[in-house]
Structure formats: C-alpha cells, structure tokens
C-alpha cells in the first residue's frame, strides 16, 4: 500500500497568503501516515528566495516530489528549475512500497517539426502546438512501463482534457501506451479545477488548485466586469488550501478530496453560473472517488 497527499498550482508568489496555505497543507499531511507528498506543478518561482517553500514541505521528514509546471518556466531556464528542485532530469521515476511513481514533464512545445522546452511563454508564439510530451520522453516512458510494475503517472497537464490548448497535444498517442492494471491512476494539475473520468479502464483525475480559480478572460470579456473586479487580476481565490489524500492498495484506490468555499467573489458574480471553465469544474472542491481494482 502507498499513502500520499497531492496538491497543485499553489502559485506561492501570486498571493499574499502563500505561507498560510503551505501551513494548511502541512497540517493536513501531519494527520496522515504518509509515504510522500506531491506537488503537480506551479508551486512557486524556482529562485533562491523560494527555497524556504521547499524547506517547509521537506520539514515533515518524508519525500516531497514535484513535477514542472508551465509557470516555473516563465522566468527560469530548465537548468535553473532542475537545480531548484535538486533533480537531475525533468522527468523521472521513483519506486515506493512496490509501486512505481512516474513524474512527467509536459512543458514542451512543437514548432516547424522541432520540439522545444517552455521558456518565457514561448509556447504562445505563432505556429506552436502545446503542451506536448517530446519524442525522447515518450521513449523513456515506454522503457519505464516495460517492467510491468504497477504505476501512478503524475503530470502538470491533462491526458484527457480536450479543451483548446489545455490537455497534452499528443495525449491520445501516449494513452495508448498505458495498460489497465499496470497504470493504476493518472493525476494532473494546471486546469485550476476538479475533473475525474475513466478511459479504457484507467482513472484520470485533475487536482484542483491549492489557491484559486483563474477566470481572467471571463472578467476581461466585459467592460463592466473589468471595472468592477479589476483588483482580482482574474483570480477567484478559494478560502481553503485544496489537497487530496490518496491510498492505493492491491485491491482499491481511495481518493479523499475536500469541500471548500470561495474567499469572496464567486463565479456567479461574474456571470459564470455553470461553474465550468477550460473544460473542468471550478467549484471549490476536490471530489472523492473509490476505485475497485
């Protein structure tokens, strides 16, 4: 059995209460007998001043694993990100209690037949397709899956979100390499929302942000909304720091989510009454699920 806590999109630098949110996540973690904690990307800007963020999570004395999110690449090149997280490669695997944990890097783009790493929002340039998993990483993933170990896949971007520019561009090609009963669960962040589905017998789950729903373009779509909510910078913050506790055994997967609330402004206030954005639910929650293996 493995037991772990997972969260995503803390965006520590973008809010004033980042330290409080870290403490909330740690307090939840301390209630559990965990094997490790995972951040699914967009944790913080990977600079020296933010080493204290990593130190807080490592203070529990259990492994703290990270995947690279697109916002880690906004101001830092790949070597700086790897140095910050003290990892040798942008994608890697770890064995824990007989299970293989596979951490992917989905922050690549394709342009004119070439594959490039994200940096300084270059994925927004004309003619790019993104996010992608590049050929070299796909070959590495195939090798990782050859041993038949029961595996959990962690990534920043989704393997199932079909909304424009959200899910991994070459996701269908890669999903075909996943085999039911070997790949037990795929977890991703990025979409600042809650989503869960089963494709070809494999559960895929988007973990909601530990901080906020981002609805900048919705606010920008109306001059009235812009004038009224300019101070939000497109952010509708959650009151609670969202995280999920997951147990996986030979027989079952138990995902324990949480329910929360908005800190102030709600989607209804800006005309988004269906509570969906970028292909996912933006209700302040992480849903709970039980899977019999």
PDB file of C-alpha atoms in Angstrom:
ATOM      1  CA  UNK A   1       0.000   0.000   0.000  1.00  0.00           C
ATOM      2  CA  UNK A   2       1.022   3.603  -0.567  1.00  0.00           C
ATOM      3  CA  UNK A   3      -0.437   6.691   1.081  1.00  0.00           C
ATOM      4  CA  UNK A   4       0.253  10.204  -0.155  1.00  0.00           C
ATOM      5  CA  UNK A   5      -1.004  13.776  -0.221  1.00  0.00           C
ATOM      6  CA  UNK A   6      -1.211  15.593  -3.542  1.00  0.00           C
ATOM      7  CA  UNK A   7      -1.876  19.246  -4.377  1.00  0.00           C
ATOM      8  CA  UNK A   8      -1.306  21.527  -7.338  1.00  0.00           C
ATOM      9  CA  UNK A   9      -0.959  25.117  -8.504  1.00  0.00           C
ATOM     10  CA  UNK A  10      -0.128  26.771  -5.211  1.00  0.00           C
ATOM     11  CA  UNK A  11       1.255  29.816  -7.100  1.00  0.00           C
ATOM     12  CA  UNK A  12       3.038  30.922  -3.954  1.00  0.00           C
ATOM     13  CA  UNK A  13       4.328  34.201  -5.426  1.00  0.00           C
ATOM     14  CA  UNK A  14       0.989  35.419  -6.750  1.00  0.00           C
ATOM     15  CA  UNK A  15      -0.919  35.785  -3.477  1.00  0.00           C
ATOM     16  CA  UNK A  16      -0.380  37.322  -0.067  1.00  0.00           C
ATOM     17  CA  UNK A  17      -1.333  34.239   1.943  1.00  0.00           C
ATOM     18  CA  UNK A  18       1.001  31.678   0.355  1.00  0.00           C
ATOM     19  CA  UNK A  19       2.670  30.827   3.676  1.00  0.00           C
ATOM     20  CA  UNK A  20      -0.691  30.231   5.348  1.00  0.00           C
ATOM     21  CA  UNK A  21      -1.702  27.879   2.557  1.00  0.00           C
ATOM     22  CA  UNK A  22       1.501  25.896   2.950  1.00  0.00           C
ATOM     23  CA  UNK A  23       0.778  25.536   6.661  1.00  0.00           C
ATOM     24  CA  UNK A  24      -2.769  24.324   5.908  1.00  0.00           C
ATOM     25  CA  UNK A  25      -1.434  21.628   3.579  1.00  0.00           C
ATOM     26  CA  UNK A  26       1.208  20.605   6.109  1.00  0.00           C
ATOM     27  CA  UNK A  27      -1.361  20.442   8.897  1.00  0.00           C
ATOM     28  CA  UNK A  28      -3.449  18.064   6.797  1.00  0.00           C
ATOM     29  CA  UNK A  29      -0.370  15.997   5.973  1.00  0.00           C
ATOM     30  CA  UNK A  30       0.559  15.668   9.649  1.00  0.00           C
ATOM     31  CA  UNK A  31      -2.777  13.992  10.354  1.00  0.00           C
ATOM     32  CA  UNK A  32      -1.840  11.149   7.996  1.00  0.00           C
ATOM     33  CA  UNK A  33       0.702   8.374   7.921  1.00  0.00           C
ATOM     34  CA  UNK A  34       2.113   9.421   4.547  1.00  0.00           C
ATOM     35  CA  UNK A  35       4.775   7.868   2.363  1.00  0.00           C
ATOM     36  CA  UNK A  36       5.284  11.086   0.377  1.00  0.00           C
ATOM     37  CA  UNK A  37       3.768  14.397  -0.809  1.00  0.00           C
ATOM     38  CA  UNK A  38       3.439  15.526  -4.445  1.00  0.00           C
ATOM     39  CA  UNK A  39       3.131  18.988  -5.966  1.00  0.00           C
ATOM     40  CA  UNK A  40       1.731  18.786  -9.509  1.00  0.00           C
ATOM     41  CA  UNK A  41       3.433  21.966 -10.705  1.00  0.00           C
ATOM     42  CA  UNK A  42       3.211  25.762 -10.494  1.00  0.00           C
ATOM     43  CA  UNK A  43       4.416  25.625  -6.901  1.00  0.00           C
ATOM     44  CA  UNK A  44       6.470  28.836  -6.914  1.00  0.00           C
ATOM     45  CA  UNK A  45       9.042  30.720  -8.953  1.00  0.00           C
ATOM     46  CA  UNK A  46      12.149  28.499  -8.718  1.00  0.00           C
ATOM     47  CA  UNK A  47      14.541  31.101  -7.327  1.00  0.00           C
ATOM     48  CA  UNK A  48      16.831  31.119  -4.305  1.00  0.00           C
ATOM     49  CA  UNK A  49      14.466  33.194  -2.158  1.00  0.00           C
ATOM     50  CA  UNK A  50      11.827  30.480  -2.502  1.00  0.00           C
ATOM     51  CA  UNK A  51      13.981  27.655  -1.180  1.00  0.00           C
ATOM     52  CA  UNK A  52      12.111  28.208   2.086  1.00  0.00           C
ATOM     53  CA  UNK A  53       8.980  26.858   0.353  1.00  0.00           C
ATOM     54  CA  UNK A  54      10.723  23.547  -0.323  1.00  0.00           C
ATOM     55  CA  UNK A  55      12.213  23.518   3.163  1.00  0.00           C
ATOM     56  CA  UNK A  56       8.772  23.801   4.754  1.00  0.00           C
ATOM     57  CA  UNK A  57       7.465  20.784   2.858  1.00  0.00           C
ATOM     58  CA  UNK A  58      10.630  18.771   3.491  1.00  0.00           C
ATOM     59  CA  UNK A  59      10.402  19.581   7.217  1.00  0.00           C
ATOM     60  CA  UNK A  60       7.963  16.675   7.660  1.00  0.00           C
ATOM     61  CA  UNK A  61      10.818  14.272   7.017  1.00  0.00           C
ATOM     62  CA  UNK A  62       9.120  12.432   4.131  1.00  0.00           C
ATOM     63  CA  UNK A  63       9.868  12.660   0.391  1.00  0.00           C
ATOM     64  CA  UNK A  64       8.444  15.710  -1.380  1.00  0.00           C
ATOM     65  CA  UNK A  65       8.173  15.208  -5.156  1.00  0.00           C
ATOM     66  CA  UNK A  66       7.483  17.805  -7.832  1.00  0.00           C
ATOM     67  CA  UNK A  67       6.560  17.978 -11.485  1.00  0.00           C
ATOM     68  CA  UNK A  68       7.419  21.064 -13.524  1.00  0.00           C
ATOM     69  CA  UNK A  69       4.541  23.423 -14.265  1.00  0.00           C
ATOM     70  CA  UNK A  70       4.364  25.989 -17.039  1.00  0.00           C
ATOM     71  CA  UNK A  71       4.740  28.900 -14.623  1.00  0.00           C
ATOM     72  CA  UNK A  72       8.029  27.547 -13.303  1.00  0.00           C
ATOM     73  CA  UNK A  73       9.297  28.192 -16.845  1.00  0.00           C
ATOM     74  CA  UNK A  74       8.100  31.804 -17.080  1.00  0.00           C
ATOM     75  CA  UNK A  75      11.351  33.324 -15.829  1.00  0.00           C
ATOM     76  CA  UNK A  76      13.735  30.392 -15.378  1.00  0.00           C
ATOM     77  CA  UNK A  77      15.501  28.130 -17.855  1.00  0.00           C
ATOM     78  CA  UNK A  78      15.360  24.368 -17.388  1.00  0.00           C
ATOM     79  CA  UNK A  79      18.763  24.041 -15.691  1.00  0.00           C
ATOM     80  CA  UNK A  80      17.710  26.595 -13.061  1.00  0.00           C
ATOM     81  CA  UNK A  81      14.490  24.684 -12.409  1.00  0.00           C
ATOM     82  CA  UNK A  82      16.356  21.387 -12.033  1.00  0.00           C
ATOM     83  CA  UNK A  83      18.813  22.995  -9.628  1.00  0.00           C
ATOM     84  CA  UNK A  84      15.975  24.444  -7.567  1.00  0.00           C
ATOM     85  CA  UNK A  85      14.245  21.081  -7.168  1.00  0.00           C
ATOM     86  CA  UNK A  86      17.566  19.213  -6.872  1.00  0.00           C
ATOM     87  CA  UNK A  87      16.672  16.733  -9.628  1.00  0.00           C
ATOM     88  CA  UNK A  88      18.883  15.544 -12.486  1.00  0.00           C
ATOM     89  CA  UNK A  89      16.200  15.210 -15.148  1.00  0.00           C
ATOM     90  CA  UNK A  90      12.900  16.985 -15.848  1.00  0.00           C
ATOM     91  CA  UNK A  91      11.120  13.596 -15.854  1.00  0.00           C
ATOM     92  CA  UNK A  92      11.958  10.724 -13.541  1.00  0.00           C
ATOM     93  CA  UNK A  93      10.601   7.709 -11.676  1.00  0.00           C
ATOM     94  CA  UNK A  94      10.754   6.507  -8.064  1.00  0.00           C
ATOM     95  CA  UNK A  95       9.898   3.139  -6.503  1.00  0.00           C
ATOM     96  CA  UNK A  96       7.817   3.252  -3.313  1.00  0.00           C
ATOM     97  CA  UNK A  97       6.498   0.170  -1.497  1.00  0.00           C
ATOM     98  CA  UNK A  98       6.476  -1.859  -4.694  1.00  0.00           C
ATOM     99  CA  UNK A  99       4.752   0.810  -6.808  1.00  0.00           C
ATOM    100  CA  UNK A 100       6.394   2.932  -9.494  1.00  0.00           C
ATOM    101  CA  UNK A 101       5.810   6.680  -9.359  1.00  0.00           C
ATOM    102  CA  UNK A 102       6.351   8.283 -12.772  1.00  0.00           C
ATOM    103  CA  UNK A 103       6.793  12.066 -12.856  1.00  0.00           C
ATOM    104  CA  UNK A 104       6.475  13.514 -16.358  1.00  0.00           C
ATOM    105  CA  UNK A 105       7.427  16.884 -17.781  1.00  0.00           C
ATOM    106  CA  UNK A 106       4.722  18.178 -20.110  1.00  0.00           C
ATOM    107  CA  UNK A 107       6.156  21.686 -20.589  1.00  0.00           C
ATOM    108  CA  UNK A 108       7.290  21.361 -24.201  1.00  0.00           C
ATOM    109  CA  UNK A 109       6.038  22.791 -27.493  1.00  0.00           C
ATOM    110  CA  UNK A 110       6.239  21.737 -31.106  1.00  0.00           C
ATOM    111  CA  UNK A 111       7.033  24.153 -33.936  1.00  0.00           C
ATOM    112  CA  UNK A 112       8.140  23.500 -37.515  1.00  0.00           C
ATOM    113  CA  UNK A 113       8.821  19.880 -36.707  1.00  0.00           C
ATOM    114  CA  UNK A 114      11.035  20.702 -33.732  1.00  0.00           C
ATOM    115  CA  UNK A 115      10.421  20.144 -30.016  1.00  0.00           C
ATOM    116  CA  UNK A 116      11.363  22.855 -27.528  1.00  0.00           C
ATOM    117  CA  UNK A 117      11.167  23.321 -23.779  1.00  0.00           C
ATOM    118  CA  UNK A 118       8.893  26.057 -22.432  1.00  0.00           C
ATOM    119  CA  UNK A 119      10.676  29.277 -21.506  1.00  0.00           C
ATOM    120  CA  UNK A 120       9.415  32.843 -21.111  1.00  0.00           C
ATOM    121  CA  UNK A 121       5.992  31.868 -22.523  1.00  0.00           C
ATOM    122  CA  UNK A 122       7.464  30.926 -25.901  1.00  0.00           C
ATOM    123  CA  UNK A 123       4.583  28.466 -26.319  1.00  0.00           C
ATOM    124  CA  UNK A 124       2.365  31.442 -27.134  1.00  0.00           C
ATOM    125  CA  UNK A 125       4.323  32.214 -30.300  1.00  0.00           C
ATOM    126  CA  UNK A 126       2.514  31.813 -33.615  1.00  0.00           C
ATOM    127  CA  UNK A 127       2.634  28.348 -35.152  1.00  0.00           C
ATOM    128  CA  UNK A 128       3.233  26.357 -31.976  1.00  0.00           C
ATOM    129  CA  UNK A 129       1.388  23.297 -30.719  1.00  0.00           C
ATOM    130  CA  UNK A 130       1.459  22.779 -26.977  1.00  0.00           C
ATOM    131  CA  UNK A 131       1.748  21.296 -24.476  1.00  0.00           C
ATOM    132  CA  UNK A 132       3.433  18.185 -25.812  1.00  0.00           C
ATOM    133  CA  UNK A 133       5.469  15.329 -24.437  1.00  0.00           C
ATOM    134  CA  UNK A 134       8.556  15.153 -26.699  1.00  0.00           C
ATOM    135  CA  UNK A 135       9.767  12.058 -28.520  1.00  0.00           C
ATOM    136  CA  UNK A 136      12.717  11.411 -26.221  1.00  0.00           C
ATOM    137  CA  UNK A 137      10.489  11.464 -23.141  1.00  0.00           C
ATOM    138  CA  UNK A 138       7.961   9.162 -24.799  1.00  0.00           C
ATOM    139  CA  UNK A 139      10.729   6.634 -25.496  1.00  0.00           C
ATOM    140  CA  UNK A 140      11.850   6.922 -21.872  1.00  0.00           C
ATOM    141  CA  UNK A 141       8.265   6.380 -20.684  1.00  0.00           C
ATOM    142  CA  UNK A 142       7.927   3.264 -22.836  1.00  0.00           C
ATOM    143  CA  UNK A 143      11.046   1.819 -21.220  1.00  0.00           C
ATOM    144  CA  UNK A 144       9.717   2.666 -17.753  1.00  0.00           C
ATOM    145  CA  UNK A 145       6.493   0.789 -18.454  1.00  0.00           C
ATOM    146  CA  UNK A 146       8.197  -2.342 -19.826  1.00  0.00           C
ATOM    147  CA  UNK A 147       8.802  -3.861 -16.395  1.00  0.00           C
ATOM    148  CA  UNK A 148       5.055  -4.237 -15.777  1.00  0.00           C
ATOM    149  CA  UNK A 149       5.186  -2.628 -12.328  1.00  0.00           C
ATOM    150  CA  UNK A 150       2.005  -1.057 -11.012  1.00  0.00           C
ATOM    151  CA  UNK A 151       2.438   2.635 -11.768  1.00  0.00           C
ATOM    152  CA  UNK A 152       0.966   6.029 -10.951  1.00  0.00           C
ATOM    153  CA  UNK A 153       1.506   8.810 -13.503  1.00  0.00           C
ATOM    154  CA  UNK A 154       1.946  12.410 -12.323  1.00  0.00           C
ATOM    155  CA  UNK A 155       1.929  15.341 -14.771  1.00  0.00           C
ATOM    156  CA  UNK A 156       1.140  19.037 -14.824  1.00  0.00           C
ATOM    157  CA  UNK A 157      -1.079  18.976 -17.930  1.00  0.00           C
ATOM    158  CA  UNK A 158      -4.007  16.641 -18.506  1.00  0.00           C
ATOM    159  CA  UNK A 159      -4.148  13.472 -20.593  1.00  0.00           C
ATOM    160  CA  UNK A 160      -7.907  13.807 -21.112  1.00  0.00           C
ATOM    161  CA  UNK A 161      -8.893  17.497 -21.234  1.00  0.00           C
ATOM    162  CA  UNK A 162      -9.996  18.203 -24.810  1.00  0.00           C
ATOM    163  CA  UNK A 163     -10.474  21.935 -24.226  1.00  0.00           C
ATOM    164  CA  UNK A 164      -8.311  24.036 -26.584  1.00  0.00           C
ATOM    165  CA  UNK A 165      -4.654  24.314 -25.517  1.00  0.00           C
ATOM    166  CA  UNK A 166      -5.305  22.671 -22.126  1.00  0.00           C
ATOM    167  CA  UNK A 167      -4.675  18.947 -22.449  1.00  0.00           C
ATOM    168  CA  UNK A 168      -1.423  17.395 -23.715  1.00  0.00           C
ATOM    169  CA  UNK A 169      -1.491  17.772 -27.503  1.00  0.00           C
ATOM    170  CA  UNK A 170      -0.271  14.215 -28.232  1.00  0.00           C
ATOM    171  CA  UNK A 171      -2.255  12.695 -25.356  1.00  0.00           C
ATOM    172  CA  UNK A 172      -4.078  10.055 -27.391  1.00  0.00           C
ATOM    173  CA  UNK A 173      -0.816   8.619 -28.721  1.00  0.00           C
ATOM    174  CA  UNK A 174       0.567   8.351 -25.205  1.00  0.00           C
ATOM    175  CA  UNK A 175      -2.608   6.996 -23.601  1.00  0.00           C
ATOM    176  CA  UNK A 176      -2.384   4.009 -25.939  1.00  0.00           C
ATOM    177  CA  UNK A 177       0.824   3.022 -24.167  1.00  0.00           C
ATOM    178  CA  UNK A 178      -0.938   2.799 -20.808  1.00  0.00           C
ATOM    179  CA  UNK A 179      -2.226  -0.655 -19.905  1.00  0.00           C
ATOM    180  CA  UNK A 180      -5.055  -1.225 -17.448  1.00  0.00           C
ATOM    181  CA  UNK A 181      -3.933  -2.904 -14.190  1.00  0.00           C
ATOM    182  CA  UNK A 182      -0.408  -1.583 -14.774  1.00  0.00           C
ATOM    183  CA  UNK A 183      -1.126   2.159 -14.873  1.00  0.00           C
ATOM    184  CA  UNK A 184      -3.417   2.464 -11.868  1.00  0.00           C
ATOM    185  CA  UNK A 185      -4.037   6.216 -11.844  1.00  0.00           C
ATOM    186  CA  UNK A 186      -3.054   9.416 -13.689  1.00  0.00           C
ATOM    187  CA  UNK A 187      -3.032  12.713 -11.773  1.00  0.00           C
ATOM    188  CA  UNK A 188      -2.555  16.213 -13.155  1.00  0.00           C
ATOM    189  CA  UNK A 189      -2.977  19.861 -12.180  1.00  0.00           C
ATOM    190  CA  UNK A 190      -2.823  23.008 -14.351  1.00  0.00           C
ATOM    191  CA  UNK A 191      -6.537  23.480 -15.037  1.00  0.00           C
ATOM    192  CA  UNK A 192      -7.412  25.039 -11.659  1.00  0.00           C
ATOM    193  CA  UNK A 193     -10.471  22.872 -11.428  1.00  0.00           C
ATOM    194  CA  UNK A 194     -11.814  19.449 -10.491  1.00  0.00           C
ATOM    195  CA  UNK A 195     -12.285  16.660 -13.005  1.00  0.00           C
ATOM    196  CA  UNK A 196     -12.409  12.864 -12.994  1.00  0.00           C
ATOM    197  CA  UNK A 197     -13.055  10.254 -15.648  1.00  0.00           C
ATOM    198  CA  UNK A 198     -12.145   6.689 -16.534  1.00  0.00           C
ATOM    199  CA  UNK A 199     -10.772   5.999 -20.026  1.00  0.00           C
ATOM    200  CA  UNK A 200     -10.046   2.418 -21.115  1.00  0.00           C
ATOM    201  CA  UNK A 201     -10.324   1.326 -17.505  1.00  0.00           C
ATOM    202  CA  UNK A 202      -7.754   3.851 -16.195  1.00  0.00           C
ATOM    203  CA  UNK A 203      -8.825   6.688 -13.849  1.00  0.00           C
ATOM    204  CA  UNK A 204      -7.658  10.196 -14.787  1.00  0.00           C
ATOM    205  CA  UNK A 205      -8.057  12.990 -12.258  1.00  0.00           C
ATOM    206  CA  UNK A 206      -7.388  16.721 -12.380  1.00  0.00           C
ATOM    207  CA  UNK A 207      -6.463  18.055  -8.937  1.00  0.00           C
ATOM    208  CA  UNK A 208      -7.888  21.489  -8.206  1.00  0.00           C
ATOM    209  CA  UNK A 209      -5.618  24.409  -7.383  1.00  0.00           C
ATOM    210  CA  UNK A 210      -4.497  24.842  -3.777  1.00  0.00           C
ATOM    211  CA  UNK A 211      -5.218  28.526  -4.265  1.00  0.00           C
ATOM    212  CA  UNK A 212      -7.719  29.801  -6.821  1.00  0.00           C
ATOM    213  CA  UNK A 213      -9.789  29.503  -9.964  1.00  0.00           C
ATOM    214  CA  UNK A 214      -8.409  31.687 -12.758  1.00  0.00           C
ATOM    215  CA  UNK A 215     -11.100  33.481 -14.755  1.00  0.00           C
ATOM    216  CA  UNK A 216      -9.202  36.404 -16.209  1.00  0.00           C
ATOM    217  CA  UNK A 217     -10.580  36.209 -19.722  1.00  0.00           C
ATOM    218  CA  UNK A 218     -14.134  35.909 -18.413  1.00  0.00           C
ATOM    219  CA  UNK A 219     -13.689  39.171 -16.492  1.00  0.00           C
ATOM    220  CA  UNK A 220     -11.923  40.785 -19.463  1.00  0.00           C
ATOM    221  CA  UNK A 221     -14.872  39.904 -21.715  1.00  0.00           C
ATOM    222  CA  UNK A 222     -16.996  42.670 -20.183  1.00  0.00           C
ATOM    223  CA  UNK A 223     -16.071  46.289 -19.543  1.00  0.00           C
ATOM    224  CA  UNK A 224     -18.456  46.305 -16.583  1.00  0.00           C
ATOM    225  CA  UNK A 225     -16.758  43.258 -15.060  1.00  0.00           C
ATOM    226  CA  UNK A 226     -13.332  44.738 -15.749  1.00  0.00           C
ATOM    227  CA  UNK A 227     -14.227  47.948 -13.939  1.00  0.00           C
ATOM    228  CA  UNK A 228     -15.896  46.191 -11.033  1.00  0.00           C
ATOM    229  CA  UNK A 229     -13.356  43.395 -10.444  1.00  0.00           C
ATOM    230  CA  UNK A 230     -10.076  44.816 -11.785  1.00  0.00           C
ATOM    231  CA  UNK A 231      -8.458  44.288  -8.379  1.00  0.00           C
ATOM    232  CA  UNK A 232      -8.856  40.495  -8.620  1.00  0.00           C
ATOM    233  CA  UNK A 233      -6.365  40.167 -11.508  1.00  0.00           C
ATOM    234  CA  UNK A 234      -8.565  37.353 -12.807  1.00  0.00           C
ATOM    235  CA  UNK A 235      -8.176  35.327  -9.603  1.00  0.00           C
ATOM    236  CA  UNK A 236     -11.138  33.948  -7.636  1.00  0.00           C
ATOM    237  CA  UNK A 237      -9.422  32.657  -4.525  1.00  0.00           C
ATOM    238  CA  UNK A 238     -10.547  29.661  -2.526  1.00  0.00           C
ATOM    239  CA  UNK A 239     -10.931  30.042   1.210  1.00  0.00           C
ATOM    240  CA  UNK A 240      -9.139  26.740   1.847  1.00  0.00           C
ATOM    241  CA  UNK A 241      -5.865  25.312   0.523  1.00  0.00           C
ATOM    242  CA  UNK A 242      -7.065  22.355  -1.550  1.00  0.00           C
ATOM    243  CA  UNK A 243      -5.343  18.967  -1.376  1.00  0.00           C
ATOM    244  CA  UNK A 244      -6.284  15.299  -1.704  1.00  0.00           C
ATOM    245  CA  UNK A 245      -5.282  12.257   0.340  1.00  0.00           C
ATOM    246  CA  UNK A 246      -4.890   9.059  -1.690  1.00  0.00           C
ATOM    247  CA  UNK A 247      -4.472   5.438  -0.601  1.00  0.00           C
ATOM    248  CA  UNK A 248      -3.643   2.723  -3.125  1.00  0.00           C
ATOM    249  CA  UNK A 249      -3.557  -0.979  -2.300  1.00  0.00           C
ATOM    250  CA  UNK A 250      -3.678  -4.188  -4.304  1.00  0.00           C
ATOM    251  CA  UNK A 251      -7.469  -4.100  -4.226  1.00  0.00           C
ATOM    252  CA  UNK A 252      -8.552  -0.462  -4.340  1.00  0.00           C
ATOM    253  CA  UNK A 253      -7.823   3.222  -4.833  1.00  0.00           C
ATOM    254  CA  UNK A 254      -9.371   5.582  -2.317  1.00  0.00           C
ATOM    255  CA  UNK A 255      -9.228   9.303  -3.189  1.00  0.00           C
ATOM    256  CA  UNK A 256     -10.284  11.521  -0.290  1.00  0.00           C
ATOM    257  CA  UNK A 257     -10.938  15.027  -1.566  1.00  0.00           C
ATOM    258  CA  UNK A 258     -12.323  18.049   0.246  1.00  0.00           C
ATOM    259  CA  UNK A 259     -15.048  20.675   0.005  1.00  0.00           C
ATOM    260  CA  UNK A 260     -14.405  24.378   0.430  1.00  0.00           C
ATOM    261  CA  UNK A 261     -15.699  27.799  -0.499  1.00  0.00           C
ATOM    262  CA  UNK A 262     -14.644  30.957  -2.288  1.00  0.00           C
ATOM    263  CA  UNK A 263     -12.858  33.631  -0.316  1.00  0.00           C
ATOM    264  CA  UNK A 264     -15.074  36.424  -1.670  1.00  0.00           C
ATOM    265  CA  UNK A 265     -16.152  36.761  -5.313  1.00  0.00           C
ATOM    266  CA  UNK A 266     -17.849  33.698  -6.808  1.00  0.00           C
ATOM    267  CA  UNK A 267     -18.312  32.610 -10.457  1.00  0.00           C
ATOM    268  CA  UNK A 268     -21.995  33.635 -10.259  1.00  0.00           C
ATOM    269  CA  UNK A 269     -20.871  37.212  -9.601  1.00  0.00           C
ATOM    270  CA  UNK A 270     -19.051  37.341 -12.926  1.00  0.00           C
ATOM    271  CA  UNK A 271     -21.729  35.569 -14.943  1.00  0.00           C
ATOM    272  CA  UNK A 272     -20.334  32.028 -14.935  1.00  0.00           C
ATOM    273  CA  UNK A 273     -23.316  30.228 -13.450  1.00  0.00           C
ATOM    274  CA  UNK A 274     -22.453  26.745 -14.743  1.00  0.00           C
ATOM    275  CA  UNK A 275     -19.214  26.700 -12.697  1.00  0.00           C
ATOM    276  CA  UNK A 276     -17.167  25.297 -15.570  1.00  0.00           C
ATOM    277  CA  UNK A 277     -14.054  26.769 -17.158  1.00  0.00           C
ATOM    278  CA  UNK A 278     -11.415  25.362 -19.532  1.00  0.00           C
ATOM    279  CA  UNK A 279     -13.208  22.014 -19.550  1.00  0.00           C
ATOM    280  CA  UNK A 280     -13.321  21.404 -15.783  1.00  0.00           C
ATOM    281  CA  UNK A 281     -15.479  22.200 -12.762  1.00  0.00           C
ATOM    282  CA  UNK A 282     -14.312  25.279 -10.880  1.00  0.00           C
ATOM    283  CA  UNK A 283     -16.318  24.574  -7.759  1.00  0.00           C
ATOM    284  CA  UNK A 284     -14.112  24.983  -4.664  1.00  0.00           C
ATOM    285  CA  UNK A 285     -13.589  21.296  -4.104  1.00  0.00           C
ATOM    286  CA  UNK A 286     -11.599  18.197  -4.899  1.00  0.00           C
ATOM    287  CA  UNK A 287     -14.031  15.361  -5.441  1.00  0.00           C
ATOM    288  CA  UNK A 288     -13.659  11.982  -3.712  1.00  0.00           C
ATOM    289  CA  UNK A 289     -13.605   8.685  -5.590  1.00  0.00           C
ATOM    290  CA  UNK A 290     -13.316   4.983  -4.860  1.00  0.00           C
ATOM    291  CA  UNK A 291     -11.971   2.542  -7.433  1.00  0.00           C
ATOM    292  CA  UNK A 292     -12.069  -1.236  -7.036  1.00  0.00           C
ATOM    293  CA  UNK A 293      -9.059  -2.832  -8.738  1.00  0.00           C
TER     294      UNK A 293
END
